[in-house]
């Protein structure tokens, strides 16, 4: 413990006279080192993935991204099947999850009384806590067969004319994977939306209703307009989560090698293909191509993440003007 | 002088068709909102219910004391429980001090722009998919050396870092400046102030962040697939080799055709979910207590 | 008070960590010399599972084997992340070169069964190479296709869609199966080819022998290729496959034994161990999709002594555990080849 009195003869006295404490310098140095290391870690991840993918990048170039091929026998590879699978499953999940999440958030902030809202909010958060491998287990053994036996035939009965819903129902395919992703995204998006809606300034809403609008019209006109950027950010964050999910998707998507139009047919996504094949690549080029898939996945996750953050920061800045 | 529109649609004294329609729309959307919440809760109930129902029947004393089975035998998850416990503990040891230091730097020492830059770095790190972290650690550490529980723990620590750091940073910033200034005015060094005054004040929030991060990584499968998946079917504490883990075991059981192994998968999922849910509830309780303490201040 | 609690907690935590670390150190130093870690093919996993406790009893060697697929086995031993790799597919020249001094030793012999899921069928399905190739090429899509009905005149085949299931991971079983299909179907050979991982144009992928058996079990109308032990274990009905002699055969012990009956007396390379689509001379019961499965060892290893004990035991005494699991004991010529290759495994300098 430092004494209150100042002893000029004591060691470190010169430093102390200048107001510099050795302990402080050391501590700040350690904290700085940790922060530098955290930043370096991010760079290292990008570097490692790209350098391992380099042989494939060199061999196939950028056209890898839109080439539909995955043939270890001929040693030619292309990512289109998996990019397509990732994008389609994630977009479908988003289209289904976003209105549901907004509705849930509205329910929790506007409709439900406080005593009901709190436990229901907890339950929705618990949905986020379910590990993806458990959702996948449920997907393989319970949900997939139900989709094959009940949901897909039902959809086909009135939508069968559409190529998206053609073909034989299957328990492994694009549709079960998209639905599992929906279940994963809902808690994330609804939690963010709930935050946004509860932070809408009350006087804006009250003003609208004083002018004669119904509750719903006030919500639609005022709350959504106020929260729109935040909702966009929530959507993007959910999308990023969906892009990156590998395990649960791998369990229910069916591991197909080419693109099929029907949502019922097996497909594959970037994360899922990496999880399935990385350890058993037959050639160095295949291993490197799988890492190229990882690089693509990293890039699209990064882009959605950064976009979400840009929107959030611009949102925060404009809100502070209020 | 503006003329007030005499549109019957907006005259609330007139019970017009327009008002009825608008009220109906309001009820319809309210109904949709309620229905959505019901759907969400129903899905949760469905998944949890199935896990509990199918998992309970497979639970037995054997399940908790025997290791995973070889082909054609019965077994349990004792080795996976030990492995998971060791790996998650090591991940905590690796991640927590590191994350707290980063958060301290952001909250106490960094200027506003540096702090924002670091926040962006952490948020981007948070967005890196778990499978990419898995192949990163595989390429960096496992190739040439073999799998080990330590590498698995490192991959989980990479996932924990942004979560714990951001949570800690947010809590540290809430600690009132007056507390720090009072301490410094009394002659306590800056580092002492941070460690002995600021951190303990924020401990509740830090604990919440840690517990949530642990709940998240306890269920992560992808990084462990690459770093700790080739493990003996026996209880082992040798962390220099790969150890079996709960999530990877569930992953393997889920693809098995054997009903016995599938039942083991449900039971293991039940154990994992119970653990994760308990942690989440603990986090909520701690967060609630923190909030009440601060509101009282 | 709080500080005391935190301090106690930290102390207990540190002690616990020290205890764990100490035990880890102790256990690792005790078992490092007598522990073998291997990974690879799921195909021989039933037999290896029987070997592990026996080798433990006989020599005190603690073996860890994780069935991750032949591709992962080859990759693992090439990267030396494991002590031995297992694969149903022999190494190609490129893979041998990449492995930098590895030997490929056959240590078990079994057959690839073709299980299917058609509940309530009045008999066992008969198939041949041409129909299997068409199924996996997607040109035959329904169980009551004329080509299948022609082979099964007495069966009332339903109108169910066939879901061909294949291995999504790098698999030696895929290697053996595609070798067979490429041998009997030129179109398959051109369009898909023969490898541990191929581009099947249709069907559903699953990981591991367990995975494909699981999908077949859960999906009416599905069909796959998997080691016979998995079909039996999971009570899946498997098809009888027509051989070159025109007879429909099962992946049983006699079928496999006849399939290897035309092997040369002296084996000099794994290329001679290709036994799919055996000639007519092999015998009327020869099963056309039989395969050897191999262990891959580094020629120079610190654990060479243990590896040699393990593999020698497996090739000799281990074979008697095979028949109940539909693994046929290795023929003498193959055993001799195994001993010669095993002699090349030496302790690292």
Short mmCIF file of N, CA and C in Angstrom, two decimals, chain A residues 181-299:
data_model
loop_
_atom_site.label_atom_id
_atom_site.label_comp_id
_atom_site.label_asym_id
_atom_site.label_seq_id
_atom_site.Cartn_x
_atom_site.Cartn_y
_atom_site.Cartn_z
N UNK A 181 -33.07 -23.82 -39.02
CA UNK A 181 -32.40 -22.52 -38.91
C UNK A 181 -33.38 -21.46 -38.42
N UNK A 182 -34.64 -21.55 -38.88
CA UNK A 182 -35.65 -20.59 -38.41
C UNK A 182 -35.75 -20.64 -36.90
N UNK A 183 -35.82 -21.87 -36.37
CA UNK A 183 -35.93 -22.01 -34.92
C UNK A 183 -34.73 -21.39 -34.22
N UNK A 184 -33.55 -21.46 -34.87
CA UNK A 184 -32.37 -20.90 -34.23
C UNK A 184 -32.35 -19.39 -34.29
N UNK A 185 -32.89 -18.81 -35.37
CA UNK A 185 -32.78 -17.37 -35.53
C UNK A 185 -33.79 -16.62 -34.68
N UNK A 186 -34.99 -17.21 -34.50
CA UNK A 186 -36.07 -16.48 -33.83
C UNK A 186 -35.65 -15.86 -32.50
N UNK A 187 -35.00 -16.59 -31.60
CA UNK A 187 -34.66 -15.96 -30.32
C UNK A 187 -33.75 -14.75 -30.49
N UNK A 188 -32.79 -14.82 -31.40
CA UNK A 188 -31.84 -13.71 -31.56
C UNK A 188 -32.57 -12.47 -32.06
N UNK A 189 -33.31 -12.63 -33.16
CA UNK A 189 -33.97 -11.47 -33.75
C UNK A 189 -35.04 -10.92 -32.82
N UNK A 190 -35.78 -11.80 -32.16
CA UNK A 190 -36.86 -11.27 -31.32
C UNK A 190 -36.30 -10.57 -30.10
N UNK A 191 -35.17 -11.02 -29.57
CA UNK A 191 -34.59 -10.34 -28.41
C UNK A 191 -34.16 -8.93 -28.79
N UNK A 192 -33.53 -8.78 -29.95
CA UNK A 192 -33.09 -7.45 -30.38
C UNK A 192 -34.31 -6.56 -30.64
N UNK A 193 -35.31 -7.11 -31.32
CA UNK A 193 -36.50 -6.31 -31.62
C UNK A 193 -37.19 -5.88 -30.32
N UNK A 194 -37.21 -6.77 -29.35
CA UNK A 194 -37.84 -6.44 -28.09
C UNK A 194 -37.14 -5.26 -27.43
N UNK A 195 -35.81 -5.30 -27.43
CA UNK A 195 -35.03 -4.18 -26.91
C UNK A 195 -35.41 -2.90 -27.62
N UNK A 196 -35.45 -2.96 -28.94
CA UNK A 196 -35.76 -1.78 -29.75
C UNK A 196 -37.14 -1.23 -29.43
N UNK A 197 -38.13 -2.12 -29.41
CA UNK A 197 -39.49 -1.65 -29.21
C UNK A 197 -39.66 -1.06 -27.83
N UNK A 198 -39.02 -1.67 -26.82
CA UNK A 198 -39.22 -1.13 -25.48
C UNK A 198 -38.52 0.19 -25.30
N UNK A 199 -37.55 0.49 -26.22
CA UNK A 199 -36.84 1.77 -26.08
C UNK A 199 -37.46 2.89 -26.90
N UNK A 200 -38.51 2.59 -27.68
CA UNK A 200 -39.15 3.65 -28.46
C UNK A 200 -39.67 4.70 -27.49
N UNK A 201 -39.36 5.98 -27.74
CA UNK A 201 -39.84 7.01 -26.82
C UNK A 201 -41.36 7.00 -26.75
N UNK A 202 -41.83 6.97 -25.52
CA UNK A 202 -43.26 6.85 -25.33
C UNK A 202 -44.02 8.04 -25.88
N UNK A 203 -43.40 9.23 -25.83
CA UNK A 203 -44.16 10.40 -26.26
C UNK A 203 -44.47 10.36 -27.76
N UNK A 204 -43.58 9.68 -28.53
CA UNK A 204 -43.88 9.55 -29.96
C UNK A 204 -45.16 8.73 -30.15
N UNK A 205 -45.22 7.61 -29.42
CA UNK A 205 -46.38 6.74 -29.55
C UNK A 205 -47.64 7.44 -29.05
N UNK A 206 -47.50 8.09 -27.89
CA UNK A 206 -48.66 8.76 -27.32
C UNK A 206 -49.16 9.86 -28.24
N UNK A 207 -48.22 10.57 -28.85
CA UNK A 207 -48.61 11.63 -29.77
C UNK A 207 -49.43 11.08 -30.93
N UNK A 208 -48.97 9.97 -31.47
CA UNK A 208 -49.70 9.37 -32.59
C UNK A 208 -51.10 8.98 -32.17
N UNK A 209 -51.21 8.38 -30.99
CA UNK A 209 -52.53 7.91 -30.58
C UNK A 209 -53.44 9.09 -30.22
N UNK A 210 -52.82 10.18 -29.71
CA UNK A 210 -53.64 11.36 -29.42
C UNK A 210 -54.24 11.91 -30.70
N UNK A 211 -53.53 11.69 -31.81
CA UNK A 211 -54.06 12.17 -33.09
C UNK A 211 -55.12 11.24 -33.65
N UNK A 212 -55.43 10.17 -32.93
CA UNK A 212 -56.57 9.36 -33.35
C UNK A 212 -56.22 8.02 -33.98
N UNK A 213 -54.96 7.67 -34.01
CA UNK A 213 -54.65 6.38 -34.63
C UNK A 213 -54.87 5.25 -33.64
N UNK A 214 -55.17 4.08 -34.15
CA UNK A 214 -55.28 2.92 -33.29
C UNK A 214 -53.87 2.49 -32.87
N UNK A 215 -53.83 1.58 -31.92
CA UNK A 215 -52.56 1.07 -31.42
C UNK A 215 -51.70 0.53 -32.56
N UNK A 216 -52.31 -0.30 -33.38
CA UNK A 216 -51.56 -0.93 -34.47
C UNK A 216 -51.06 0.12 -35.45
N UNK A 217 -51.89 1.13 -35.74
CA UNK A 217 -51.43 2.16 -36.68
C UNK A 217 -50.28 2.95 -36.10
N UNK A 218 -50.33 3.17 -34.78
CA UNK A 218 -49.22 3.88 -34.15
C UNK A 218 -47.95 3.03 -34.23
N UNK A 219 -48.13 1.74 -33.98
CA UNK A 219 -46.96 0.86 -34.06
C UNK A 219 -46.39 0.87 -35.46
N UNK A 220 -47.26 0.68 -36.42
CA UNK A 220 -46.78 0.61 -37.79
C UNK A 220 -46.17 1.94 -38.23
N UNK A 221 -46.84 3.02 -37.89
CA UNK A 221 -46.35 4.30 -38.38
C UNK A 221 -45.14 4.81 -37.61
N UNK A 222 -45.18 4.67 -36.31
CA UNK A 222 -44.14 5.30 -35.49
C UNK A 222 -43.05 4.33 -35.09
N UNK A 223 -43.48 3.23 -34.43
CA UNK A 223 -42.48 2.34 -33.85
C UNK A 223 -41.60 1.71 -34.91
N UNK A 224 -42.24 1.20 -35.96
CA UNK A 224 -41.44 0.55 -36.99
C UNK A 224 -40.51 1.54 -37.67
N UNK A 225 -41.04 2.74 -37.92
CA UNK A 225 -40.19 3.74 -38.56
C UNK A 225 -39.00 4.06 -37.67
N UNK A 226 -39.26 4.17 -36.37
CA UNK A 226 -38.19 4.47 -35.43
C UNK A 226 -37.19 3.32 -35.37
N UNK A 227 -37.72 2.10 -35.34
CA UNK A 227 -36.86 0.94 -35.09
C UNK A 227 -36.33 0.32 -36.36
N UNK A 228 -36.75 0.84 -37.53
CA UNK A 228 -36.40 0.16 -38.79
C UNK A 228 -34.93 -0.19 -38.92
N UNK A 229 -34.00 0.75 -38.67
CA UNK A 229 -32.60 0.35 -38.81
C UNK A 229 -32.22 -0.75 -37.85
N UNK A 230 -32.75 -0.68 -36.63
CA UNK A 230 -32.44 -1.71 -35.65
C UNK A 230 -32.96 -3.06 -36.08
N UNK A 231 -34.17 -3.06 -36.68
CA UNK A 231 -34.72 -4.32 -37.16
C UNK A 231 -33.84 -4.85 -38.28
N UNK A 232 -33.37 -3.93 -39.14
CA UNK A 232 -32.49 -4.37 -40.22
C UNK A 232 -31.23 -5.01 -39.64
N UNK A 233 -30.68 -4.38 -38.59
CA UNK A 233 -29.49 -4.95 -37.98
C UNK A 233 -29.78 -6.31 -37.37
N UNK A 234 -30.95 -6.43 -36.72
CA UNK A 234 -31.32 -7.71 -36.12
C UNK A 234 -31.44 -8.78 -37.17
N UNK A 235 -32.04 -8.40 -38.29
CA UNK A 235 -32.19 -9.36 -39.40
C UNK A 235 -30.83 -9.81 -39.89
N UNK A 236 -29.92 -8.83 -40.03
CA UNK A 236 -28.59 -9.19 -40.53
C UNK A 236 -27.85 -10.08 -39.55
N UNK A 237 -28.00 -9.81 -38.25
CA UNK A 237 -27.33 -10.66 -37.27
C UNK A 237 -27.88 -12.08 -37.31
N UNK A 238 -29.21 -12.16 -37.46
CA UNK A 238 -29.80 -13.49 -37.58
C UNK A 238 -29.29 -14.20 -38.82
N UNK A 239 -29.16 -13.44 -39.91
CA UNK A 239 -28.67 -14.02 -41.17
C UNK A 239 -27.25 -14.54 -40.98
N UNK A 240 -26.42 -13.74 -40.30
CA UNK A 240 -25.05 -14.17 -40.05
C UNK A 240 -25.01 -15.47 -39.26
N UNK A 241 -25.91 -15.56 -38.27
CA UNK A 241 -25.97 -16.80 -37.48
C UNK A 241 -26.35 -17.98 -38.36
N UNK A 242 -27.32 -17.74 -39.24
CA UNK A 242 -27.79 -18.83 -40.11
C UNK A 242 -26.69 -19.26 -41.07
N UNK A 243 -25.96 -18.30 -41.61
CA UNK A 243 -24.87 -18.65 -42.53
C UNK A 243 -23.88 -19.57 -41.86
N UNK A 244 -23.57 -19.26 -40.60
CA UNK A 244 -22.46 -19.95 -39.94
C UNK A 244 -22.82 -21.29 -39.33
N UNK A 245 -24.09 -21.61 -39.26
CA UNK A 245 -24.47 -22.85 -38.58
C UNK A 245 -24.10 -24.05 -39.42
N UNK A 246 -23.25 -24.91 -38.88
CA UNK A 246 -22.79 -26.06 -39.65
C UNK A 246 -23.34 -27.37 -39.14
N UNK A 247 -23.38 -27.55 -37.84
CA UNK A 247 -23.66 -28.87 -37.28
C UNK A 247 -25.11 -29.28 -37.47
N UNK A 248 -26.04 -28.45 -37.00
CA UNK A 248 -27.45 -28.82 -37.11
C UNK A 248 -27.84 -28.95 -38.58
N UNK A 249 -27.30 -28.07 -39.42
CA UNK A 249 -27.61 -28.14 -40.85
C UNK A 249 -27.07 -29.44 -41.43
N UNK A 250 -25.82 -29.80 -41.05
CA UNK A 250 -25.23 -31.03 -41.57
C UNK A 250 -26.08 -32.23 -41.23
N UNK A 251 -26.74 -32.19 -40.06
CA UNK A 251 -27.51 -33.35 -39.64
C UNK A 251 -28.78 -33.53 -40.44
N UNK A 252 -29.34 -32.44 -41.00
CA UNK A 252 -30.64 -32.59 -41.66
C UNK A 252 -30.66 -32.19 -43.12
N UNK A 253 -29.54 -31.81 -43.71
CA UNK A 253 -29.65 -31.29 -45.07
C UNK A 253 -29.38 -32.33 -46.16
N UNK A 254 -28.75 -33.45 -45.83
CA UNK A 254 -28.69 -34.52 -46.82
C UNK A 254 -27.44 -34.63 -47.66
N UNK A 255 -26.50 -33.72 -47.54
CA UNK A 255 -25.20 -33.89 -48.19
C UNK A 255 -25.21 -34.14 -49.68
N UNK A 256 -26.01 -33.40 -50.43
CA UNK A 256 -26.05 -33.63 -51.87
C UNK A 256 -24.87 -32.96 -52.56
N UNK A 257 -24.57 -33.40 -53.78
CA UNK A 257 -23.41 -32.89 -54.50
C UNK A 257 -23.75 -31.85 -55.56
N UNK A 258 -25.05 -31.72 -55.88
CA UNK A 258 -25.39 -30.75 -56.92
C UNK A 258 -26.68 -30.05 -56.54
N UNK A 259 -26.99 -29.04 -57.29
CA UNK A 259 -28.15 -28.21 -56.97
C UNK A 259 -29.41 -28.86 -57.52
N UNK A 260 -30.43 -28.96 -56.66
CA UNK A 260 -31.74 -29.41 -57.12
C UNK A 260 -32.72 -28.29 -56.87
N UNK A 261 -33.68 -28.12 -57.78
CA UNK A 261 -34.60 -27.00 -57.66
C UNK A 261 -35.52 -27.18 -56.46
N UNK A 262 -36.00 -28.40 -56.28
CA UNK A 262 -37.02 -28.61 -55.26
C UNK A 262 -36.47 -28.39 -53.86
N UNK A 263 -37.27 -27.77 -53.00
CA UNK A 263 -36.87 -27.58 -51.61
C UNK A 263 -36.92 -28.89 -50.84
N UNK A 264 -37.61 -29.89 -51.42
CA UNK A 264 -37.69 -31.16 -50.73
C UNK A 264 -36.41 -31.97 -50.89
N UNK A 265 -35.65 -31.67 -51.95
CA UNK A 265 -34.51 -32.51 -52.29
C UNK A 265 -33.32 -32.23 -51.37
N UNK A 266 -32.42 -33.24 -51.22
CA UNK A 266 -31.23 -33.00 -50.42
C UNK A 266 -30.38 -31.88 -51.01
N UNK A 267 -29.64 -31.21 -50.17
CA UNK A 267 -28.78 -30.11 -50.59
C UNK A 267 -27.55 -30.14 -49.69
N UNK A 268 -26.74 -29.11 -49.77
CA UNK A 268 -25.63 -29.00 -48.84
C UNK A 268 -25.25 -27.55 -48.69
N UNK A 269 -24.67 -27.19 -47.54
CA UNK A 269 -24.27 -25.80 -47.33
C UNK A 269 -22.77 -25.76 -47.06
N UNK A 270 -22.23 -24.56 -47.04
CA UNK A 270 -20.79 -24.39 -46.86
C UNK A 270 -20.31 -25.05 -45.58
N UNK A 271 -20.93 -24.63 -44.44
CA UNK A 271 -20.49 -25.16 -43.15
C UNK A 271 -20.66 -26.67 -43.08
N UNK A 272 -21.79 -27.16 -43.64
CA UNK A 272 -22.09 -28.58 -43.56
C UNK A 272 -21.06 -29.39 -44.34
N UNK A 273 -20.67 -28.93 -45.54
CA UNK A 273 -19.72 -29.67 -46.36
C UNK A 273 -18.35 -29.69 -45.67
N UNK A 274 -17.99 -28.56 -45.07
CA UNK A 274 -16.70 -28.51 -44.36
C UNK A 274 -16.71 -29.54 -43.24
N UNK A 275 -17.80 -29.57 -42.46
CA UNK A 275 -17.86 -30.50 -41.33
C UNK A 275 -17.81 -31.94 -41.81
N UNK A 276 -18.42 -32.22 -42.95
CA UNK A 276 -18.49 -33.61 -43.42
C UNK A 276 -17.18 -34.09 -44.00
N UNK A 277 -16.48 -33.24 -44.76
CA UNK A 277 -15.39 -33.77 -45.57
C UNK A 277 -14.00 -33.32 -45.18
N UNK A 278 -13.88 -32.38 -44.26
CA UNK A 278 -12.56 -31.83 -44.07
C UNK A 278 -11.55 -32.88 -43.61
N UNK A 279 -11.96 -33.78 -42.73
CA UNK A 279 -10.96 -34.69 -42.21
C UNK A 279 -10.63 -35.83 -43.16
N UNK A 280 -11.43 -36.01 -44.19
CA UNK A 280 -11.19 -37.15 -45.06
C UNK A 280 -10.90 -36.77 -46.49
N UNK A 281 -10.28 -35.64 -46.70
CA UNK A 281 -10.01 -35.20 -48.06
C UNK A 281 -9.04 -36.16 -48.74
N UNK A 282 -9.34 -36.51 -49.99
CA UNK A 282 -8.51 -37.51 -50.67
C UNK A 282 -7.27 -36.91 -51.29
N UNK A 283 -7.26 -35.62 -51.52
CA UNK A 283 -6.07 -35.04 -52.12
C UNK A 283 -5.82 -33.69 -51.48
N UNK A 284 -4.62 -33.19 -51.64
CA UNK A 284 -4.30 -31.89 -51.06
C UNK A 284 -5.19 -30.81 -51.66
N UNK A 285 -5.52 -30.99 -52.95
CA UNK A 285 -6.37 -29.98 -53.59
C UNK A 285 -7.78 -29.99 -52.99
N UNK A 286 -8.28 -31.19 -52.65
CA UNK A 286 -9.60 -31.24 -52.04
C UNK A 286 -9.57 -30.58 -50.67
N UNK A 287 -8.54 -30.88 -49.88
CA UNK A 287 -8.43 -30.27 -48.56
C UNK A 287 -8.39 -28.75 -48.70
N UNK A 288 -7.61 -28.29 -49.65
CA UNK A 288 -7.49 -26.86 -49.85
C UNK A 288 -8.79 -26.25 -50.35
N UNK A 289 -9.52 -27.00 -51.19
CA UNK A 289 -10.81 -26.50 -51.67
C UNK A 289 -11.80 -26.38 -50.54
N UNK A 290 -11.75 -27.34 -49.61
CA UNK A 290 -12.65 -27.26 -48.47
C UNK A 290 -12.33 -26.02 -47.65
N UNK A 291 -11.05 -25.69 -47.52
CA UNK A 291 -10.71 -24.46 -46.83
C UNK A 291 -11.11 -23.23 -47.61
N UNK A 292 -11.12 -23.34 -48.92
CA UNK A 292 -11.62 -22.24 -49.74
C UNK A 292 -13.10 -22.00 -49.39
N UNK A 293 -13.85 -23.12 -49.20
CA UNK A 293 -15.24 -22.98 -48.76
C UNK A 293 -15.29 -22.24 -47.43
N UNK A 294 -14.36 -22.59 -46.53
CA UNK A 294 -14.30 -21.92 -45.24
C UNK A 294 -14.01 -20.44 -45.39
N UNK A 295 -13.14 -20.11 -46.34
CA UNK A 295 -12.82 -18.71 -46.56
C UNK A 295 -14.05 -17.95 -47.06
N UNK A 296 -14.78 -18.58 -47.98
CA UNK A 296 -16.01 -17.93 -48.49
C UNK A 296 -16.99 -17.72 -47.35
N UNK A 297 -17.13 -18.75 -46.51
CA UNK A 297 -18.06 -18.64 -45.38
C UNK A 297 -17.64 -17.51 -44.45
N UNK A 298 -16.33 -17.43 -44.19
CA UNK A 298 -15.84 -16.39 -43.32
C UNK A 298 -16.13 -15.02 -43.90
N UNK A 299 -15.94 -14.87 -45.20
CA UNK A 299 -16.16 -13.58 -45.83
C UNK A 299 -17.62 -13.17 -45.75
#
